[in-house]
């Protein structure tokens, strides 16, 4: 009896960990590749082929720098959808959220995501579940840096 209970609890724990661990570089390695990471940021290369879809995943808040034009559909965990038209060189701030992505276009979509980690630049801890506020000037600097890095 104890053995069955132990294995049931172990399986449930592993299943819940897999559901909670939704790092896109782990659950969607076809679309998200880690380019750089330190204690402050995570830089991820994004690639979706024509009409490709992702599974549910999440990112910390961050800046997306668009490399190629794209027509994308984002679906959040509640089923709410939003279509986005992205232009090369454009950068956008995205707050943290769980979502699925679908490339609605007939061409590949490429971008770089600069995720801001939960520690501020000064090293002070930010409460879990929140993200540091990023002003427009800082977001632009990060986006310009990411774009310059990709062009090298």
CSV table of C-alpha atoms in Angstrom, one decimal:
chain,number,residue,atom,x,y,z
A,1,UNK,CA,0.0,0.0,0.0
A,2,UNK,CA,2.8,2.4,0.9
A,3,UNK,CA,4.6,1.7,-2.3
A,4,UNK,CA,1.5,2.6,-4.4
A,5,UNK,CA,1.0,5.8,-2.5
A,6,UNK,CA,4.7,6.7,-2.8
A,7,UNK,CA,4.6,6.2,-6.6
A,8,UNK,CA,1.4,8.1,-7.0
A,9,UNK,CA,2.8,11.1,-5.1
A,10,UNK,CA,6.1,10.9,-7.0
A,11,UNK,CA,4.3,10.9,-10.3
A,12,UNK,CA,2.0,13.8,-9.3
A,13,UNK,CA,5.0,15.8,-8.2
A,14,UNK,CA,6.9,15.2,-11.4
A,15,UNK,CA,3.8,16.0,-13.5
A,16,UNK,CA,3.2,19.3,-11.7
A,17,UNK,CA,6.8,20.3,-12.1
A,18,UNK,CA,6.7,19.6,-15.8
A,19,UNK,CA,3.5,21.8,-16.1
A,20,UNK,CA,5.1,24.6,-14.0
A,21,UNK,CA,8.5,24.6,-15.8
A,22,UNK,CA,7.6,26.4,-19.0
A,23,UNK,CA,10.9,28.0,-19.9
A,24,UNK,CA,10.6,28.3,-23.7
A,25,UNK,CA,14.2,27.2,-24.3
A,26,UNK,CA,13.3,23.9,-22.5
A,27,UNK,CA,9.7,23.3,-23.7
A,28,UNK,CA,10.1,24.9,-27.2
A,29,UNK,CA,13.7,24.4,-28.2
A,30,UNK,CA,12.7,24.3,-31.9
A,31,UNK,CA,11.6,28.0,-31.6
A,32,UNK,CA,13.7,29.4,-28.7
A,33,UNK,CA,17.5,29.1,-28.4
A,34,UNK,CA,19.5,30.6,-25.5
A,35,UNK,CA,22.0,33.1,-26.9
A,36,UNK,CA,23.3,34.7,-23.7
A,37,UNK,CA,22.5,34.7,-20.0
A,38,UNK,CA,23.8,36.4,-16.9
A,39,UNK,CA,22.3,37.3,-13.5
A,40,UNK,CA,20.4,40.3,-15.0
A,41,UNK,CA,19.2,39.2,-18.5
A,42,UNK,CA,18.5,36.2,-20.7
A,43,UNK,CA,18.8,36.8,-24.4
A,44,UNK,CA,16.9,34.3,-26.5
A,45,UNK,CA,16.9,33.8,-30.3
A,46,UNK,CA,13.4,33.2,-31.7
A,47,UNK,CA,12.6,31.4,-35.0
A,48,UNK,CA,9.2,30.3,-36.3
A,49,UNK,CA,8.8,28.8,-39.7
A,50,UNK,CA,5.7,29.6,-41.8
A,51,UNK,CA,2.5,28.6,-39.9
A,52,UNK,CA,4.4,27.0,-37.0
A,53,UNK,CA,2.8,27.0,-33.6
A,54,UNK,CA,4.2,26.7,-30.1
A,55,UNK,CA,3.0,25.0,-26.9
A,56,UNK,CA,2.1,27.0,-23.8
A,57,UNK,CA,5.1,28.7,-22.3
A,58,UNK,CA,6.1,31.9,-20.5
A,59,UNK,CA,8.8,34.5,-20.4
A,60,UNK,CA,9.8,37.0,-17.8
A,61,UNK,CA,9.0,40.6,-18.9
A,62,UNK,CA,11.4,41.8,-21.6
A,63,UNK,CA,12.0,43.5,-24.9
A,64,UNK,CA,11.5,41.8,-28.3
A,65,UNK,CA,13.6,43.0,-31.2
A,66,UNK,CA,12.1,42.0,-34.5
A,67,UNK,CA,14.5,40.8,-37.2
A,68,UNK,CA,12.1,39.8,-39.9
A,69,UNK,CA,8.5,40.8,-40.6
A,70,UNK,CA,5.8,38.7,-39.1
A,71,UNK,CA,2.1,38.2,-38.6
A,72,UNK,CA,1.7,36.4,-35.3
A,73,UNK,CA,-1.2,35.3,-33.1
A,74,UNK,CA,-0.7,35.1,-29.3
A,75,UNK,CA,-3.1,33.1,-27.2
A,76,UNK,CA,-2.9,33.4,-23.4
A,77,UNK,CA,-3.6,30.7,-20.9
A,78,UNK,CA,-7.3,31.9,-20.7
A,79,UNK,CA,-7.8,31.5,-24.5
A,80,UNK,CA,-7.7,35.3,-25.2
A,81,UNK,CA,-6.0,36.0,-28.5
A,82,UNK,CA,-4.2,39.0,-30.0
A,83,UNK,CA,-2.8,39.3,-33.5
A,84,UNK,CA,0.5,41.3,-33.9
A,85,UNK,CA,2.1,42.6,-37.1
A,86,UNK,CA,5.8,42.9,-36.5
A,87,UNK,CA,8.2,45.0,-38.7
A,88,UNK,CA,12.0,44.5,-38.9
A,89,UNK,CA,14.0,46.7,-36.5
A,90,UNK,CA,10.9,47.3,-34.3
A,91,UNK,CA,11.2,46.6,-30.6
A,92,UNK,CA,8.4,46.1,-28.1
A,93,UNK,CA,8.1,45.6,-24.4
A,94,UNK,CA,6.1,42.5,-23.3
A,95,UNK,CA,5.1,42.0,-19.7
A,96,UNK,CA,5.5,38.4,-18.3
A,97,UNK,CA,2.6,36.2,-19.4
A,98,UNK,CA,1.9,32.6,-20.4
A,99,UNK,CA,1.0,32.1,-24.0
A,100,UNK,CA,1.0,30.1,-27.2
A,101,UNK,CA,2.4,31.6,-30.5
A,102,UNK,CA,1.3,30.9,-34.0
A,103,UNK,CA,3.1,32.3,-37.1
A,104,UNK,CA,0.2,33.2,-39.4
A,105,UNK,CA,2.5,34.2,-42.2
A,106,UNK,CA,3.9,32.3,-45.2
A,107,UNK,CA,7.5,33.3,-44.3
A,108,UNK,CA,9.7,32.6,-41.4
A,109,UNK,CA,9.7,35.0,-38.4
A,110,UNK,CA,12.9,35.8,-36.5
A,111,UNK,CA,13.4,38.0,-33.4
A,112,UNK,CA,15.5,38.3,-30.3
A,113,UNK,CA,14.0,38.4,-26.8
A,114,UNK,CA,15.9,40.2,-24.0
A,115,UNK,CA,14.2,39.0,-20.8
A,116,UNK,CA,14.8,41.0,-17.6
A,117,UNK,CA,15.4,38.8,-14.6
A,118,UNK,CA,13.9,39.3,-11.2
A,119,UNK,CA,17.0,41.0,-9.7
A,120,UNK,CA,17.4,44.7,-10.4
A,121,UNK,CA,20.6,46.1,-11.9
A,122,UNK,CA,21.6,47.3,-8.5
A,123,UNK,CA,21.5,43.8,-7.2
A,124,UNK,CA,18.5,44.3,-4.8
A,125,UNK,CA,16.1,41.5,-4.9
A,126,UNK,CA,12.7,42.1,-6.5
A,127,UNK,CA,9.7,40.3,-4.9
A,128,UNK,CA,8.8,37.0,-6.6
A,129,UNK,CA,6.0,37.3,-9.1
A,130,UNK,CA,6.9,40.9,-10.0
A,131,UNK,CA,9.2,42.3,-12.6
A,132,UNK,CA,11.3,45.5,-12.4
A,133,UNK,CA,9.9,48.5,-14.1
A,134,UNK,CA,11.7,49.3,-17.3
A,135,UNK,CA,11.5,52.8,-18.6
A,136,UNK,CA,11.2,53.5,-22.3
A,137,UNK,CA,14.8,54.8,-22.6
A,138,UNK,CA,16.2,51.6,-21.0
A,139,UNK,CA,14.0,49.4,-23.1
A,140,UNK,CA,15.3,51.2,-26.3
A,141,UNK,CA,18.9,50.9,-25.2
A,142,UNK,CA,18.5,47.1,-24.6
A,143,UNK,CA,16.7,46.8,-27.9
A,144,UNK,CA,19.4,48.7,-29.8
A,145,UNK,CA,22.1,46.6,-28.1
A,146,UNK,CA,20.3,43.3,-29.0
A,147,UNK,CA,19.9,44.4,-32.6
A,148,UNK,CA,23.5,45.5,-32.9
A,149,UNK,CA,24.6,42.2,-31.5
A,150,UNK,CA,22.6,40.2,-34.0
A,151,UNK,CA,23.9,42.2,-36.9
A,152,UNK,CA,27.5,41.3,-36.1
